Coordinates of C-alpha atoms in Angstrom, one line a residue:
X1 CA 39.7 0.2 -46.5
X2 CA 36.9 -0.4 -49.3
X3 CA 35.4 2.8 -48.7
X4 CA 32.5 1.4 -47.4
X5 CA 29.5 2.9 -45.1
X6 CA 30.3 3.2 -41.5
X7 CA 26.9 2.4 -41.0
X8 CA 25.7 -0.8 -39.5
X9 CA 21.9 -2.2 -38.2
X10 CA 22.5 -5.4 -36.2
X11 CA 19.2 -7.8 -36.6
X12 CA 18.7 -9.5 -33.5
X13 CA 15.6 -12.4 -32.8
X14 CA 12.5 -10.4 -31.2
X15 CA 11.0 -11.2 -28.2
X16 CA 9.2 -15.2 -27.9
X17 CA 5.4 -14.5 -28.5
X18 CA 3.4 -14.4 -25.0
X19 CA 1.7 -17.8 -24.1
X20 CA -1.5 -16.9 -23.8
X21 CA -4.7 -18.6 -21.3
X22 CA -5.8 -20.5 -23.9
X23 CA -2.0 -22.0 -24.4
X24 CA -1.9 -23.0 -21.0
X25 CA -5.1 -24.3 -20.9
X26 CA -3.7 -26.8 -24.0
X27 CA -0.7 -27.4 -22.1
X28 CA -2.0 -28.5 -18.7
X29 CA -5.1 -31.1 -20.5
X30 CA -1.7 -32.3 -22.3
X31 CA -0.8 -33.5 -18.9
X32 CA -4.3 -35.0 -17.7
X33 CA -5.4 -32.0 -16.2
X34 CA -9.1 -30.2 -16.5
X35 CA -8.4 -26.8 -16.9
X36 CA -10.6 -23.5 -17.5
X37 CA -10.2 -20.2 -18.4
X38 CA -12.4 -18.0 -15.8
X39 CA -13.1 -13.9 -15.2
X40 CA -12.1 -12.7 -12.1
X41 CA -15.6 -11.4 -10.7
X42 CA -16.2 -15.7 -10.6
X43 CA -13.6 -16.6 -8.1
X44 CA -12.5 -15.2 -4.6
X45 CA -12.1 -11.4 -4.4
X46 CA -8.5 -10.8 -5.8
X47 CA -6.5 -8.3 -3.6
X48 CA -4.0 -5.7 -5.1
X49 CA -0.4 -6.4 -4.3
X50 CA 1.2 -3.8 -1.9
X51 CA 5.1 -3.0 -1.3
X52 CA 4.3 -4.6 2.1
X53 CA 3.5 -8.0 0.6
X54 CA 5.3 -11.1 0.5
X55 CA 6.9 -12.6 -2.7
X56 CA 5.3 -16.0 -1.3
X57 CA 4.9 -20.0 -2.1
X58 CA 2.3 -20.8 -4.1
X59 CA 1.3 -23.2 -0.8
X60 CA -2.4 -23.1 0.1
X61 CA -1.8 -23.5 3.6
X62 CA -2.4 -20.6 6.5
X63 CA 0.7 -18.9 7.3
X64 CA 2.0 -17.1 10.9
X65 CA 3.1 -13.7 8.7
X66 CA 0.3 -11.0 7.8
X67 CA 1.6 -10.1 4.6
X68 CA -0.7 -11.9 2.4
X69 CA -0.5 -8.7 -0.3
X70 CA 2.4 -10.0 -2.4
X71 CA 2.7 -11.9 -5.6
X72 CA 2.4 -16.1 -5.2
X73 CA 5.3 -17.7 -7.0
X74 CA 7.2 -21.3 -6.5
X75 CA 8.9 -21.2 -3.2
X76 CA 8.7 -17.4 -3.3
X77 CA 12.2 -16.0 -4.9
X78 CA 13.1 -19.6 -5.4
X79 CA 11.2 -19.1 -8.4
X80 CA 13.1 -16.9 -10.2
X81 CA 16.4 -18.7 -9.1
X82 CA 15.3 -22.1 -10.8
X83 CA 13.8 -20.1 -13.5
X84 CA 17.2 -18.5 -14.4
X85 CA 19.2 -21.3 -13.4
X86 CA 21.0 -19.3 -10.6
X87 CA 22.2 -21.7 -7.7
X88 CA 24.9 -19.7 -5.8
X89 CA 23.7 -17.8 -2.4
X90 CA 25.4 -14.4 -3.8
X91 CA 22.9 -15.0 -6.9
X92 CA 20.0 -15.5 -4.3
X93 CA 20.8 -12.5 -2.5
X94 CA 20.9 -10.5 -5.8
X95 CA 17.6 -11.5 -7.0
X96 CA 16.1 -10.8 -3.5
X97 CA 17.4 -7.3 -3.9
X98 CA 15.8 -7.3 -7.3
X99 CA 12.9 -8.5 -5.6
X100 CA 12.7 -5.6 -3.1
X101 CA 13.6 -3.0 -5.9
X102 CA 10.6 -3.9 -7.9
X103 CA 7.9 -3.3 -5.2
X104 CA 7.9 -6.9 -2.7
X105 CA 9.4 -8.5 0.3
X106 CA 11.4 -11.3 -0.7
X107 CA 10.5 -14.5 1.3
X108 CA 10.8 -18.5 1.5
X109 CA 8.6 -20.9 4.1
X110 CA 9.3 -24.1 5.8
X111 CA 6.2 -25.8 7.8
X112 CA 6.3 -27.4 11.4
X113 CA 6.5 -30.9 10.1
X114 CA 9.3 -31.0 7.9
X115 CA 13.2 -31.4 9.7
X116 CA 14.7 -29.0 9.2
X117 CA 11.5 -27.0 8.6
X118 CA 12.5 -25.0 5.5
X119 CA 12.7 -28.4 3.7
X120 CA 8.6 -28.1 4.8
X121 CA 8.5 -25.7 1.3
X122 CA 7.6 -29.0 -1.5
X123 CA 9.3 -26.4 -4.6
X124 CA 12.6 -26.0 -2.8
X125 CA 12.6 -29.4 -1.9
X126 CA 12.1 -31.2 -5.6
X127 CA 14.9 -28.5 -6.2
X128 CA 17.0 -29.8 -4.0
X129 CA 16.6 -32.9 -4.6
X130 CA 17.1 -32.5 -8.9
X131 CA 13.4 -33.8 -9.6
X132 CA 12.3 -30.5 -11.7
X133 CA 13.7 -31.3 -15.4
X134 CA 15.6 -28.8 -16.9
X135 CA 17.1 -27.0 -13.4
X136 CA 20.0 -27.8 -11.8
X137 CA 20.0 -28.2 -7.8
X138 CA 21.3 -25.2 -6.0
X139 CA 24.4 -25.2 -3.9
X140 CA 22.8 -24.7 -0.7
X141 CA 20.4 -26.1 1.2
X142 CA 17.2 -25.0 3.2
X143 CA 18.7 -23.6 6.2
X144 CA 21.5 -21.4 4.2
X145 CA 18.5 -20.1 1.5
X146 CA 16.6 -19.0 4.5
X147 CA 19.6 -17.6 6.3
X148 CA 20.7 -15.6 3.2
X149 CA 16.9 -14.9 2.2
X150 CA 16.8 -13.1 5.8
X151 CA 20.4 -11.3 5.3
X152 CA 19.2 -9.3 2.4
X153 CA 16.5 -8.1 4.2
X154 CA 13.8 -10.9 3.6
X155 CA 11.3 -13.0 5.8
X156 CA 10.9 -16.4 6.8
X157 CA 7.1 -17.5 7.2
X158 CA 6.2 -21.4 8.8
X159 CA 2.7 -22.4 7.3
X160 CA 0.4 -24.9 9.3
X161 CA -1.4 -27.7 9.4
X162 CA -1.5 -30.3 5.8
X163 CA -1.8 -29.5 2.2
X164 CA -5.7 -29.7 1.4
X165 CA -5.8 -27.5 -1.7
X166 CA -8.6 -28.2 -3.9
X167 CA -7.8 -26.5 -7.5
X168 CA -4.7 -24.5 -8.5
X169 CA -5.4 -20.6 -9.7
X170 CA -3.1 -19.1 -12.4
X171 CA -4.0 -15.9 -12.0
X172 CA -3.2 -13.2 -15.0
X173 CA -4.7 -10.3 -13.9
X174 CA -1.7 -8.0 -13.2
X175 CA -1.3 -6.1 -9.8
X176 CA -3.3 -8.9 -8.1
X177 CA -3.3 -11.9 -6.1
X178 CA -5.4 -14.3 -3.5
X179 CA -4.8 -14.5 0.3
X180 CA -4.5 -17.8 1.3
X181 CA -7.8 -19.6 3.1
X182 CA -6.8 -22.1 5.0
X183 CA -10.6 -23.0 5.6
X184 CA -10.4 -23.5 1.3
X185 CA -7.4 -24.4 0.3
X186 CA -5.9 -23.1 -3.4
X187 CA -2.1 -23.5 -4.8
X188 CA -2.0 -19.3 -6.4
X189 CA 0.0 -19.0 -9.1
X190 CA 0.4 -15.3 -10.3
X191 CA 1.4 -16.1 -14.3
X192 CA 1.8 -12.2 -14.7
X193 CA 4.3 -11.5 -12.3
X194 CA 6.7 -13.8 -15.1
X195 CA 6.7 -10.5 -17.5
X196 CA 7.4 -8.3 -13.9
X197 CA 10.9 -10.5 -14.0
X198 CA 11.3 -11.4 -17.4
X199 CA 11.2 -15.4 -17.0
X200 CA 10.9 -17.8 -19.3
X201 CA 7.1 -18.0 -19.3
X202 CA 6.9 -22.2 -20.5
X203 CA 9.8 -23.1 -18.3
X204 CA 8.1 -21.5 -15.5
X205 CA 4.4 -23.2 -15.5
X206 CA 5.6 -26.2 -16.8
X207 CA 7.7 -26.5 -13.2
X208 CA 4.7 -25.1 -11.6
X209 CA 2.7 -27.9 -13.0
X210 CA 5.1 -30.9 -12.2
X211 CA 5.5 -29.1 -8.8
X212 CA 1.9 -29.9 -8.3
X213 CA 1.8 -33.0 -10.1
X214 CA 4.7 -34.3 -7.8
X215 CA 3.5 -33.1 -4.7
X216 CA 0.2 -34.9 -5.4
X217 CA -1.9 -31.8 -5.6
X218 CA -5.2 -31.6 -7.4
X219 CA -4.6 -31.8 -11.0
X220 CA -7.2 -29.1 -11.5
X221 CA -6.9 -25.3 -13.0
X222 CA -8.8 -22.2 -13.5
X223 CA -6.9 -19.7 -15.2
X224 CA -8.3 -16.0 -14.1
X225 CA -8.4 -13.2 -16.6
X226 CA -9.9 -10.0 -16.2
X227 CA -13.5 -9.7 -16.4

């Protein structure tokens, strides 16, 4: 009515600056942790993810599926879930579609200790169970994850034998990850597949790190760039 410009720019808040090695590295001795940055040629051979690989558990221990090629993340697609504070199954069955869209096989473990063996994944469990600050339990439990996991087209892997992982790898060399060696244990934790699903980088390795810390893992890091 003023005879104004029918011309508008709308100035929204750019994206959070990346948190880089060196951040993390800060973060983690905050908690009482030694932790280095590292080139890749100085650890294990890192493998180049496949479509055929798992969207796995962090967990170093040896598991009965073959599909080693996939990105390690907490409890697999759990990860994303806590990450974006989705607790509903129809939620987890969305994000394991995502999951498949983008190039992995969604997945979640149990172990052959734990009753009922899902609960054998530590991540979901601490979920579960509200001890992860900052994420709200879900609304099912390990048997319905898993059964809804497999509905959308996902696996189900038991791991063996007892955590005896030595240091936790963040691994932010994109594309790749490490196989587990149950002879030489390692929690993985591929930091670059957090840009892959646009999570909230802090939120994420600060539950990876009270994961750990809960579960009584080695409070012990080597953060892998590329060479």
């Amino acid at each position: 009515q003023l005879g104004g410009p029918l011309k508008a720019k709308l100035i929204v808040p750019g994206p959070p600056p990346s948190l880089t090695p060196e951040d993390v590295v800060g973060v983690l001795k905050g908690r009482g942790w030694e932790a280095e940055i590292v080139e890749e040629s100085s650890v294990a051979p890192l493998i180049k993810t496949s479509p055929q690989g798992l969207m796995k558990c962090v967990d170093g221990r040896p598991s009965d599926h073959s599909a080693m090629d996939g990105p390690k993340a907490l409890g697999g697609v759990y990860s994303i879930a806590t990450n974006r504070g989705v607790t509903d199954i129809e939620g987890l069955k969305k994000i394991c579609e995502e999951v498949k869209e983008k190039g992995s096989i969604p997945s979640c473990h149990g172990d052959e200790h734990a009753h009922p063996a899902p609960m054998g994944c530590g991540f979901f469990k601490l979920w579960s169970q509200s001890k992860l600050d900052g994420i709200p339990a879900p609304q099912f439990d390990s048997e319905e994850g898993k059964a809804a996991i497999m509905e959308a087209g996902g696996v189900y892997e038991c791991l063996a034998g007892k955590h005896e992982e030595k240091v936790v790898y963040i691994n932010f060399v994109e594309g790749t990850t490490l196989a587990p060696n149950g002879d030489d244990q390692a929690f993985v934790v591929d930091a670059w597949m957090t840009g892959t699903y646009n999570l909230d980088v802090p939120k994420y390795l600060v539950a990876a790190a009270s994961t750990v810390e809960q579960l009584g893992g080695p409070l012990k890091a080597k953060l892998i760039v590329p060479n």
